[in-house]
Tab-separated table of C-alpha atoms and ligand atoms in Angstrom:
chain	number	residue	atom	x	y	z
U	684	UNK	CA	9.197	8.266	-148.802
U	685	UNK	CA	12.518	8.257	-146.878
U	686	UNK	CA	14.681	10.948	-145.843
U	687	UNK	CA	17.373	10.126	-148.490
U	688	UNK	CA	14.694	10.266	-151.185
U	689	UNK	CA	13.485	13.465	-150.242
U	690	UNK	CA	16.451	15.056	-150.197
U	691	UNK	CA	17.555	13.715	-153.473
U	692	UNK	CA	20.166	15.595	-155.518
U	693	UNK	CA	19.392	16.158	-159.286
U	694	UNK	CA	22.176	15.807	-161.873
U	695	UNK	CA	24.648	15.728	-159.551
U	696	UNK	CA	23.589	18.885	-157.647
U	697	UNK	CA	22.505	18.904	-154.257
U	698	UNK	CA	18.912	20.475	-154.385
U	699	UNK	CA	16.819	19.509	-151.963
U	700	UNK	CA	13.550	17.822	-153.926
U	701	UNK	CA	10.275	19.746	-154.077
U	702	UNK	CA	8.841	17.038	-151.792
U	703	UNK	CA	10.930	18.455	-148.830
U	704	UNK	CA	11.009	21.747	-150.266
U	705	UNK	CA	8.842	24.414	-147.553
U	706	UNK	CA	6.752	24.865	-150.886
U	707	UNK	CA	5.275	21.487	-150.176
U	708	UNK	CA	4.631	22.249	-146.865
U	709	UNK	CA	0.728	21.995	-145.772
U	710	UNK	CA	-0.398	25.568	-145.753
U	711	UNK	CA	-1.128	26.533	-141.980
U	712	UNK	CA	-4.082	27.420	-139.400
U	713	UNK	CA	-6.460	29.557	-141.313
U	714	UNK	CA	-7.078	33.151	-139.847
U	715	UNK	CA	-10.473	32.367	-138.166
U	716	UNK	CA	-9.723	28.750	-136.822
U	717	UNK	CA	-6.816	30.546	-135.515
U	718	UNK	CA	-8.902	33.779	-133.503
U	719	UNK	CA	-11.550	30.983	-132.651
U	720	UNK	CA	-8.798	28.677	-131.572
U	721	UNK	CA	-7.046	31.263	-129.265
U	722	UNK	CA	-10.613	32.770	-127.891
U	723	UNK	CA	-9.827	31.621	-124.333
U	724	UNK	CA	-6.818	33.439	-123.608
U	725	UNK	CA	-8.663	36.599	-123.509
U	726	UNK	CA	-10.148	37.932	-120.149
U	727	UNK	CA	-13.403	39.170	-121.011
U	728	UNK	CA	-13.890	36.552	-124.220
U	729	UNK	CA	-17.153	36.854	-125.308
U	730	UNK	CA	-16.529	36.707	-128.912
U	731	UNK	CA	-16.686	40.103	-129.468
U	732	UNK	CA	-13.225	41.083	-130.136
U	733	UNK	CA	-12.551	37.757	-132.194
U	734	UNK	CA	-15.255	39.505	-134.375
U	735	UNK	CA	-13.618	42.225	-134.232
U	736	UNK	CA	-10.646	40.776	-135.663
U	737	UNK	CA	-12.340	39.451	-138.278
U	738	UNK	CA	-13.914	42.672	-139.528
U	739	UNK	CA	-10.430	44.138	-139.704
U	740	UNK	CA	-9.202	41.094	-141.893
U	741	UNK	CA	-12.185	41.523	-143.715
U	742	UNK	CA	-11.699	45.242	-144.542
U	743	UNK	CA	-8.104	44.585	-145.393
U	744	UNK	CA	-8.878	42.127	-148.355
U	745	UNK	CA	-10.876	44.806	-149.751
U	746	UNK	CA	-8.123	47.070	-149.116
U	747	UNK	CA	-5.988	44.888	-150.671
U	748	UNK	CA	-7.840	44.456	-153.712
U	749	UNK	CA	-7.955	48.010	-154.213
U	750	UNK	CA	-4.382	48.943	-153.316
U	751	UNK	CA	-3.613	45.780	-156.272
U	752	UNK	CA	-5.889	47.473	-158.702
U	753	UNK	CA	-4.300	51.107	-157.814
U	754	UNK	CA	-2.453	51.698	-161.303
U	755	UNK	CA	-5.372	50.844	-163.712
U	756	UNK	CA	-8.769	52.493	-162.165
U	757	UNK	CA	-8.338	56.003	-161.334
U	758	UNK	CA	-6.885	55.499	-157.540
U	759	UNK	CA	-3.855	57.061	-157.387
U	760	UNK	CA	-2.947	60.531	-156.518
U	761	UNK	CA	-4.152	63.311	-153.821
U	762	UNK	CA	-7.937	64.233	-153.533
U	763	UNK	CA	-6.775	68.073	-152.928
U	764	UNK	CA	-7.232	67.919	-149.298
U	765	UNK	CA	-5.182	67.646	-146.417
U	766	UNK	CA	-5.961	65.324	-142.742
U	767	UNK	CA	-6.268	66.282	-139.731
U	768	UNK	CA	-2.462	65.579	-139.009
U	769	UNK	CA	-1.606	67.878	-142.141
U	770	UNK	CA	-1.116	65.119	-144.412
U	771	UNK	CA	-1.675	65.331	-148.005
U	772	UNK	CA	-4.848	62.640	-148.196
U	773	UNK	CA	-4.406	60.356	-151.155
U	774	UNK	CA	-7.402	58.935	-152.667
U	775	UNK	CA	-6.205	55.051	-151.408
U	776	UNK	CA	-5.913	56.757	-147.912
U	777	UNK	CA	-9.903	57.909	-148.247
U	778	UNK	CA	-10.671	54.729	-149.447
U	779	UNK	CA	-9.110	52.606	-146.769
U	780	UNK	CA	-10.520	54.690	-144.029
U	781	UNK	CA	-14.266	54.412	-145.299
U	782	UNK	CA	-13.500	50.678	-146.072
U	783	UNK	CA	-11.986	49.956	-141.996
U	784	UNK	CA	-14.692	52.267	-140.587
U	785	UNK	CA	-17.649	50.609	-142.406
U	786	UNK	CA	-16.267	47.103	-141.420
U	787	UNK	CA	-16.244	48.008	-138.089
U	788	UNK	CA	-19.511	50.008	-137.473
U	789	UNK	CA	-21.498	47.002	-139.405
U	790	UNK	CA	-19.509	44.700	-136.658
U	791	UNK	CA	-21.322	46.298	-133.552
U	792	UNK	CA	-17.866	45.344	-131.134
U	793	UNK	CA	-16.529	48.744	-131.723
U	794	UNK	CA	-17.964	52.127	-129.810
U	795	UNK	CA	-15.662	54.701	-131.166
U	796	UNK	CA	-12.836	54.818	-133.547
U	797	UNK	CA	-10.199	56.976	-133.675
U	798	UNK	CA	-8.496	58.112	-137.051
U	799	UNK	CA	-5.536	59.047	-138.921
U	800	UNK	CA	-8.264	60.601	-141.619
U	801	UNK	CA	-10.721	61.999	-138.868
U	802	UNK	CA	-10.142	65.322	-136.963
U	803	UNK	CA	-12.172	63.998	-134.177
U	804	UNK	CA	-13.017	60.418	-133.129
U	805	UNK	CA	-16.341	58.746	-134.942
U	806	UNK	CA	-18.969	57.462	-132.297
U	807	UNK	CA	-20.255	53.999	-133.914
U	808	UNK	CA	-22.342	52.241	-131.816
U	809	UNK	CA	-22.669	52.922	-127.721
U	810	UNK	CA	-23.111	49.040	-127.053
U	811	UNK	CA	-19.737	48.109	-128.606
U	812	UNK	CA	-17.177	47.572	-125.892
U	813	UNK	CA	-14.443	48.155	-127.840
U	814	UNK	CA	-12.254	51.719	-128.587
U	815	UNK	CA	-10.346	51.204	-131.839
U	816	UNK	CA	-7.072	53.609	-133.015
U	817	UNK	CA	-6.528	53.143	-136.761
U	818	UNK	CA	-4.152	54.553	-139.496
U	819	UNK	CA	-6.242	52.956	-142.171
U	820	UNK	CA	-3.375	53.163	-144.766
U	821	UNK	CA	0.697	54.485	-143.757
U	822	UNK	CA	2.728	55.052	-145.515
U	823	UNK	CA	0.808	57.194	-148.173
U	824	UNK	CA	3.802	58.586	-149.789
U	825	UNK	CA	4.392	55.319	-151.439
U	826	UNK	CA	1.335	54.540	-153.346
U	827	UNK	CA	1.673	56.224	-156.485
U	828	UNK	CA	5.317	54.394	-156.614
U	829	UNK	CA	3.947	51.359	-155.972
U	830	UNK	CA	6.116	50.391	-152.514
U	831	UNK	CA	4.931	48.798	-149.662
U	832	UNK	CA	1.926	50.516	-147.285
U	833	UNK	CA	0.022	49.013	-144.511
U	834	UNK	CA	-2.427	49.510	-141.897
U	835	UNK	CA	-2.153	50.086	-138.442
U	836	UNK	CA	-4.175	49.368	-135.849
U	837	UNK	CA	-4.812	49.410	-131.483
U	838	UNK	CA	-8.402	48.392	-130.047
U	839	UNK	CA	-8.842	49.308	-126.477
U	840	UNK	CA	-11.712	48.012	-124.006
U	841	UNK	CA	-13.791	51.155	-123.200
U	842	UNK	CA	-13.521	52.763	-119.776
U	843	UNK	CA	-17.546	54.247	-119.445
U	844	UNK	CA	-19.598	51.910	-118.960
U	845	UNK	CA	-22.007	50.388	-122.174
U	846	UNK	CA	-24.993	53.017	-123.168
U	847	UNK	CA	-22.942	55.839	-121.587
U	848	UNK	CA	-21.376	58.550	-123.836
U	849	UNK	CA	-18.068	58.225	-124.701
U	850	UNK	CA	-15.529	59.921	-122.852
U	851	UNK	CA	-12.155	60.972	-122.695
U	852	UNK	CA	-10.678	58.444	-120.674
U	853	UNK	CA	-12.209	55.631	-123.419
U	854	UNK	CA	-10.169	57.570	-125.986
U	855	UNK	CA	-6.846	58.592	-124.060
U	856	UNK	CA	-6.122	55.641	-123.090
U	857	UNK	CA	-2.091	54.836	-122.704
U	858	UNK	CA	-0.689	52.211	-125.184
U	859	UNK	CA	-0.009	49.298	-122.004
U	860	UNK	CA	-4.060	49.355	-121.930
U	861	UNK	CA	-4.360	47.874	-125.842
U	862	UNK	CA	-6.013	44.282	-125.791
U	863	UNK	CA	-5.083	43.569	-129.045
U	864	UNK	CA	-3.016	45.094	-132.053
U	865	UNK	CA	-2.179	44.601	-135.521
U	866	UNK	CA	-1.068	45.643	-138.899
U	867	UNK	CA	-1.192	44.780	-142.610
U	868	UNK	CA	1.454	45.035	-144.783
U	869	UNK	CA	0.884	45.441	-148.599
U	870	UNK	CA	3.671	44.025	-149.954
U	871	UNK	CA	5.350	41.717	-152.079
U	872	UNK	CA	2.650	39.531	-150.095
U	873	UNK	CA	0.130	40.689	-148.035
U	874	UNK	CA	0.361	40.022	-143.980
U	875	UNK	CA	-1.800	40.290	-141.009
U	876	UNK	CA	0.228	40.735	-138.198
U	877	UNK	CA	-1.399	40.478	-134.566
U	878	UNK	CA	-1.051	40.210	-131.359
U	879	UNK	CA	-3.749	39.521	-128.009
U	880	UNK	CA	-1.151	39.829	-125.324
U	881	UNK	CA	0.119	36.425	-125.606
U	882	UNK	CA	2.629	36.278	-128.299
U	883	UNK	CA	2.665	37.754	-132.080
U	884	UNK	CA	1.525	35.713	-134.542
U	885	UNK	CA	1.812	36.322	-138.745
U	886	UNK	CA	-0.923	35.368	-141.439
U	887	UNK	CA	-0.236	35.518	-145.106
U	888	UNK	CA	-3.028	36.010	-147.622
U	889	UNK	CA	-3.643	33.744	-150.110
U	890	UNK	CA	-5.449	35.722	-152.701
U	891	UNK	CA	-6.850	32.786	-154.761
U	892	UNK	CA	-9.119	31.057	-151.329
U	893	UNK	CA	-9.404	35.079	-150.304
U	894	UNK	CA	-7.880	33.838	-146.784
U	895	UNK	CA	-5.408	34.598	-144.465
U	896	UNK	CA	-3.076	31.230	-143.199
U	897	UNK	CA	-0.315	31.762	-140.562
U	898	UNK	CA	2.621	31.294	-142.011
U	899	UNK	CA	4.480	33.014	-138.780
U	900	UNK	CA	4.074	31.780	-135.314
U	901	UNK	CA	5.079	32.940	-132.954
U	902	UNK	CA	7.386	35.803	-133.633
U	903	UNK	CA	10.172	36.858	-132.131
U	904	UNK	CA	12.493	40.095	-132.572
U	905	UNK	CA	16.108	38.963	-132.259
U	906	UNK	CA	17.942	40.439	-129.587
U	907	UNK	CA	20.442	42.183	-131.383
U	908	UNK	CA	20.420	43.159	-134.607
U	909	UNK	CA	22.492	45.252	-137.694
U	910	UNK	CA	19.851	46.955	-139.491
U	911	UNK	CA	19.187	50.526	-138.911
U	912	UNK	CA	16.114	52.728	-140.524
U	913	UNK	CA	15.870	56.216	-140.530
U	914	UNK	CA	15.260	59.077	-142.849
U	915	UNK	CA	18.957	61.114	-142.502
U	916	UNK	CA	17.758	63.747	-144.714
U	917	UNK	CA	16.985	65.435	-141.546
U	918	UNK	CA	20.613	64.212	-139.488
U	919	UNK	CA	21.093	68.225	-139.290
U	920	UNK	CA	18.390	68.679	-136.826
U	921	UNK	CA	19.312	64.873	-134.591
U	922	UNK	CA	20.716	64.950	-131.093
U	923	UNK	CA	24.173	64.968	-130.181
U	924	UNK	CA	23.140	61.595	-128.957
U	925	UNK	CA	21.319	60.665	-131.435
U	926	UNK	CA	24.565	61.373	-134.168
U	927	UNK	CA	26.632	59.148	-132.213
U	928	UNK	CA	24.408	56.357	-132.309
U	929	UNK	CA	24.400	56.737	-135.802
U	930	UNK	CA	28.074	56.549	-136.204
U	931	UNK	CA	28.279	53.655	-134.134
U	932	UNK	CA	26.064	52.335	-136.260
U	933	UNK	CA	27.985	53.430	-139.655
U	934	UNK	CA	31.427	52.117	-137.209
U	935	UNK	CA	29.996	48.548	-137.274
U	936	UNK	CA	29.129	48.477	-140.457
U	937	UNK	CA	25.669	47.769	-140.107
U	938	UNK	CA	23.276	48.063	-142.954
U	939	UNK	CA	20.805	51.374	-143.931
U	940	UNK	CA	17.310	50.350	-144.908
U	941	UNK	CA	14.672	53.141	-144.845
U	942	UNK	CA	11.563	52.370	-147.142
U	943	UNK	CA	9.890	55.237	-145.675
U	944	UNK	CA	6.294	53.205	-144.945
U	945	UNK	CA	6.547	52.422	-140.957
U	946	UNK	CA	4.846	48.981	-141.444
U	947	UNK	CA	7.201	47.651	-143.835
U	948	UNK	CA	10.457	49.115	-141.979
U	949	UNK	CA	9.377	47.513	-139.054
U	950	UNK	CA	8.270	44.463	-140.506
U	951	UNK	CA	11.469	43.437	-141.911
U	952	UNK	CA	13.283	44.484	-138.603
U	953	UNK	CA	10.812	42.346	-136.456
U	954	UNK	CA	11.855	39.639	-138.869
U	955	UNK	CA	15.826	40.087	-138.954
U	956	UNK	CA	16.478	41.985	-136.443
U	957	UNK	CA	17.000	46.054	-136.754
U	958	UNK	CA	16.206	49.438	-135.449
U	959	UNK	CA	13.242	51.998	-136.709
U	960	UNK	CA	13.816	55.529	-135.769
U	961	UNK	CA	11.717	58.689	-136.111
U	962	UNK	CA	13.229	61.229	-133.903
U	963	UNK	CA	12.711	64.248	-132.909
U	964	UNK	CA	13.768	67.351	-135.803
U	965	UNK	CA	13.803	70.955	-136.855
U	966	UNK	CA	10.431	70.475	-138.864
U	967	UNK	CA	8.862	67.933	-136.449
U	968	UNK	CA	9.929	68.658	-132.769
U	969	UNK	CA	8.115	65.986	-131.684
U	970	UNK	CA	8.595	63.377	-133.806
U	971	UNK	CA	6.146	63.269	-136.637
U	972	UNK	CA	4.099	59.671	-135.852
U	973	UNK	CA	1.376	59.765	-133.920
U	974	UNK	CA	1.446	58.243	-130.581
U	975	UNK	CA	-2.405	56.483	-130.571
U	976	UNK	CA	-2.255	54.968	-134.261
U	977	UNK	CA	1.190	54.308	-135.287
U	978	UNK	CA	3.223	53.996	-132.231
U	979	UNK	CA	1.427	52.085	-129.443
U	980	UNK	CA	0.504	49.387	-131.814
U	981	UNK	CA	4.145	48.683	-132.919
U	982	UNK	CA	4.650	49.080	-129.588
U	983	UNK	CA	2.488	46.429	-128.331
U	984	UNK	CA	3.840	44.230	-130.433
U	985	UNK	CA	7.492	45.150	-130.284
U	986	UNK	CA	7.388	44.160	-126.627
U	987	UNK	CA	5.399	41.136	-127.208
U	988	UNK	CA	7.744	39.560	-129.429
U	989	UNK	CA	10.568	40.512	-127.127
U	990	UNK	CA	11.715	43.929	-128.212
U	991	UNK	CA	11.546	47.480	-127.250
U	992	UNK	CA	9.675	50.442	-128.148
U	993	UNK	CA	10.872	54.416	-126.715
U	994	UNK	CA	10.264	57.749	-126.722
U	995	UNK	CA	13.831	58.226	-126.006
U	996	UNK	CA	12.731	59.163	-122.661
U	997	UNK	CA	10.062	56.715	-121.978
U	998	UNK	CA	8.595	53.603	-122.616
U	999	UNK	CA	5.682	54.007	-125.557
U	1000	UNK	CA	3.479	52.121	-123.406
U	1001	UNK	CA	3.869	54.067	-120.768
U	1002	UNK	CA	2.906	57.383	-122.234
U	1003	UNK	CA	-0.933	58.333	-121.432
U	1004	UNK	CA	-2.005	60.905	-124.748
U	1005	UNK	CA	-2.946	64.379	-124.183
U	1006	UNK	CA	-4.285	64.515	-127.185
U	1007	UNK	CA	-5.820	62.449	-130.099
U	1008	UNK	CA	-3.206	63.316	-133.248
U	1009	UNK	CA	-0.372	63.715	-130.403
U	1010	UNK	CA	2.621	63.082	-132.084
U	1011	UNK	CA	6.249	61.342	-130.368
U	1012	UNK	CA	9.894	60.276	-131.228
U	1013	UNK	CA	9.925	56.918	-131.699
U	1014	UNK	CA	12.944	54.281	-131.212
U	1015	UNK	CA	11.497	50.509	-132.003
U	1016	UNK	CA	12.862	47.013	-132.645
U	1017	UNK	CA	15.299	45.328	-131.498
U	1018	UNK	CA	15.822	45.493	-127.082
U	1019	UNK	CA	19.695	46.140	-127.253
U	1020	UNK	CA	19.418	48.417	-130.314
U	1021	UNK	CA	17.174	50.870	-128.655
U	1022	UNK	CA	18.620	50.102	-125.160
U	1023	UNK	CA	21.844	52.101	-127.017
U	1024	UNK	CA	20.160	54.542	-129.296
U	1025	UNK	CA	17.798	56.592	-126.166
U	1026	UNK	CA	20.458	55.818	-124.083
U	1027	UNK	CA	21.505	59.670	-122.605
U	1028	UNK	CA	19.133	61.223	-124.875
U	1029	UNK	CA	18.010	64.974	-124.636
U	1030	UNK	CA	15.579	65.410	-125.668
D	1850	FDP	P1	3.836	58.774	-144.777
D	1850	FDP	O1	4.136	60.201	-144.404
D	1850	FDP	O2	4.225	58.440	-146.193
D	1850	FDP	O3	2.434	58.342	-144.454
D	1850	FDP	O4	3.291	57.630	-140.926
D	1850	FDP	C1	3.954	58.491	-141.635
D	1850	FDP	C2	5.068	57.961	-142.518
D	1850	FDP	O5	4.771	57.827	-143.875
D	1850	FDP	C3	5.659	56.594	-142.106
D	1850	FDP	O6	4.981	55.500	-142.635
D	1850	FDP	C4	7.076	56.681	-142.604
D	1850	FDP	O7	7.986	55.848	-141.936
D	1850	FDP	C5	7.386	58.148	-142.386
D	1850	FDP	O8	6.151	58.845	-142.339
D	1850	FDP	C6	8.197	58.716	-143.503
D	1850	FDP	O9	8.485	60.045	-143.210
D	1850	FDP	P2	9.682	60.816	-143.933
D	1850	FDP	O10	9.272	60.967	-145.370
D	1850	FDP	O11	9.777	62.113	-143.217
D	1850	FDP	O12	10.918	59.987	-143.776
């Protein structure tokens, strides 16, 4: 079929014809080909944290499945108790955790694993080489409305030595030490979004062949961007600094999204270009994500698709924790967005 045939126009309109439509497009590598493919670029590959990988997709179809089902079984809503951040827990958040933890103990790659749900971190399995950081579901305000949540997650190769018990310095480790991080987004489609060290790479699921296909190579933040997120219920408490940014912001017209899950917000400004901001306030002096499982994975892959990730004093990556729920302002997307927004900040 030639060009001109493909790009027929029907009744006198111009619309391109399904053939050349990106609906006809062969769907791309699946998930696994993909880790397998890539296995090489990794320093110590062994296999191990391609398995790893896979346990993670693995856990987040079930997740999926679950979060899908939400409204008719009895899912929704708050088991009574709170987390070890002072979260309400939500029955999906439960869920998710025991779903991600089992996933990953069965898998063997993973020593200890550090969670949103867990007051202290959960010893697995002392061969595993692996340290992984996990919110197993963000966003938790959002499930019973039924908007977008997602998973986060930062693996870490262990510091002690296999056999030996797990230490600090396996589970404090600063965000520029990840090997690999991720997230899922529950959305209007579901994506796995990951990246190694070399580049960040996006994998829709396609819920009838229960696989994941990358649809997004490759991704890149742009530059600039005109999107800003952040919840300015709280503007009372901001920064001098941080007001002004604002107003520029609001002086250039640039567009307010804020869907209040951190995976989604950033997803769509890794895709078009924006700003995610959770600074500082009155109620959360500093910052109200947590540094190990929220921010160093966005960081990770912030950076890696060419954007920037701050405290508003320092580079996320740069940051070693003091502690395992430490929290930290956070200023992500796109590099000239939060070049501006921490610039002079005092906080
Ligand atoms: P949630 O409390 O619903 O789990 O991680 C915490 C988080 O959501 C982020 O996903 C989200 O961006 C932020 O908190 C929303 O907080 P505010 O309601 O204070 O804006």
């Amino acid at each position: 079929m030639n060009q001109m045939d493909n790009n027929r126009s029907y009744a006198g309109t111009n619309v391109p014809s399904f053939e050349s439509s990106r609906i006809a497009q062969p769907i791309g590598t699946a998930l696994d080909r993909f880790i397998k493919n890539n296995q090489d670029q990794f320093q110590y590959a062994s296999g191990e944290l391609s398995q790893l990988l896979r346990d993670i997709a693995l856990a987040s179809k079930v997740v999926n499945r679950e979060v899908n089902k939400a409204g008719l079984i009895d899912l929704m809503g708050g088991v009574g108790a709170q987390n070890s951040a002072g979260d309400e827990q939500q029955k999906l958040d439960v869920l998710a955790n025991i779903r991600f933890t089992r996933a990953l103990a069965k898998g063997g790659e993973v020593c200890a694993l550090i969670s949103e749900e867990s007051d202290s971190f959960v010893d697995l399995n002392n061969k595993g080489h692996y340290v992984i950081a996990i919110d197993p579901l963000d966003g938790s305000s959002n499930i019973d409305v039924n908007v977008s949540i997602g998973t986060i997650f930062s693996v870490y190769r262990r510091k002690t030595a296999v056999g030996e018990p797990i230490h600090d310095t396996d589970i404090l480790q600063k965000g520029a030490d990840q090997v690999a991080a991720g997230y899922v987004l529950y959305g209007s489609s579901t994506m796995l979004v990951y990246t190694t060290g070399h580049g960040v790479n996006g994998f829709t699921y396609e819920p009838t062949l229960g696989e994941y296909f990358l649809s997004h190579p490759q991704m890149k933040i742009p530059a600039e961007g005109r999107i800003y997120s952040i919840n300015e219920g709280a503007a009372n408490s901001f920064s001098e600094a941080l007001k002004a940014y604002l107003q520029s912001c609001k002086d250039s017209e640039y567009t307010a999204r804020y869907v209040g899950s951190l995976v989604a917000d950033f997803h769509r400004n890794l895709l078009k270009g924006g700003i995610y901001i959770y600074p500082a306030t009155r109620k959360d002096p500093e910052g109200k994500l947590r540094l190990l499982y929220e921010c160093n994975a966005l960081a990770f892959i912030a950076e890696q698709a060419g954007g920037k990730a701050s405290s508003g004093t320092a580079r996320i990556l740069d940051i070693v924790p003091n502690r395992l729920h430490q929290r930290i302002p956070f200023f992500v997307g796109s590099a000239s967005m939060v070049e501006l927004a921490t610039k002079g900040m005092d906080f």
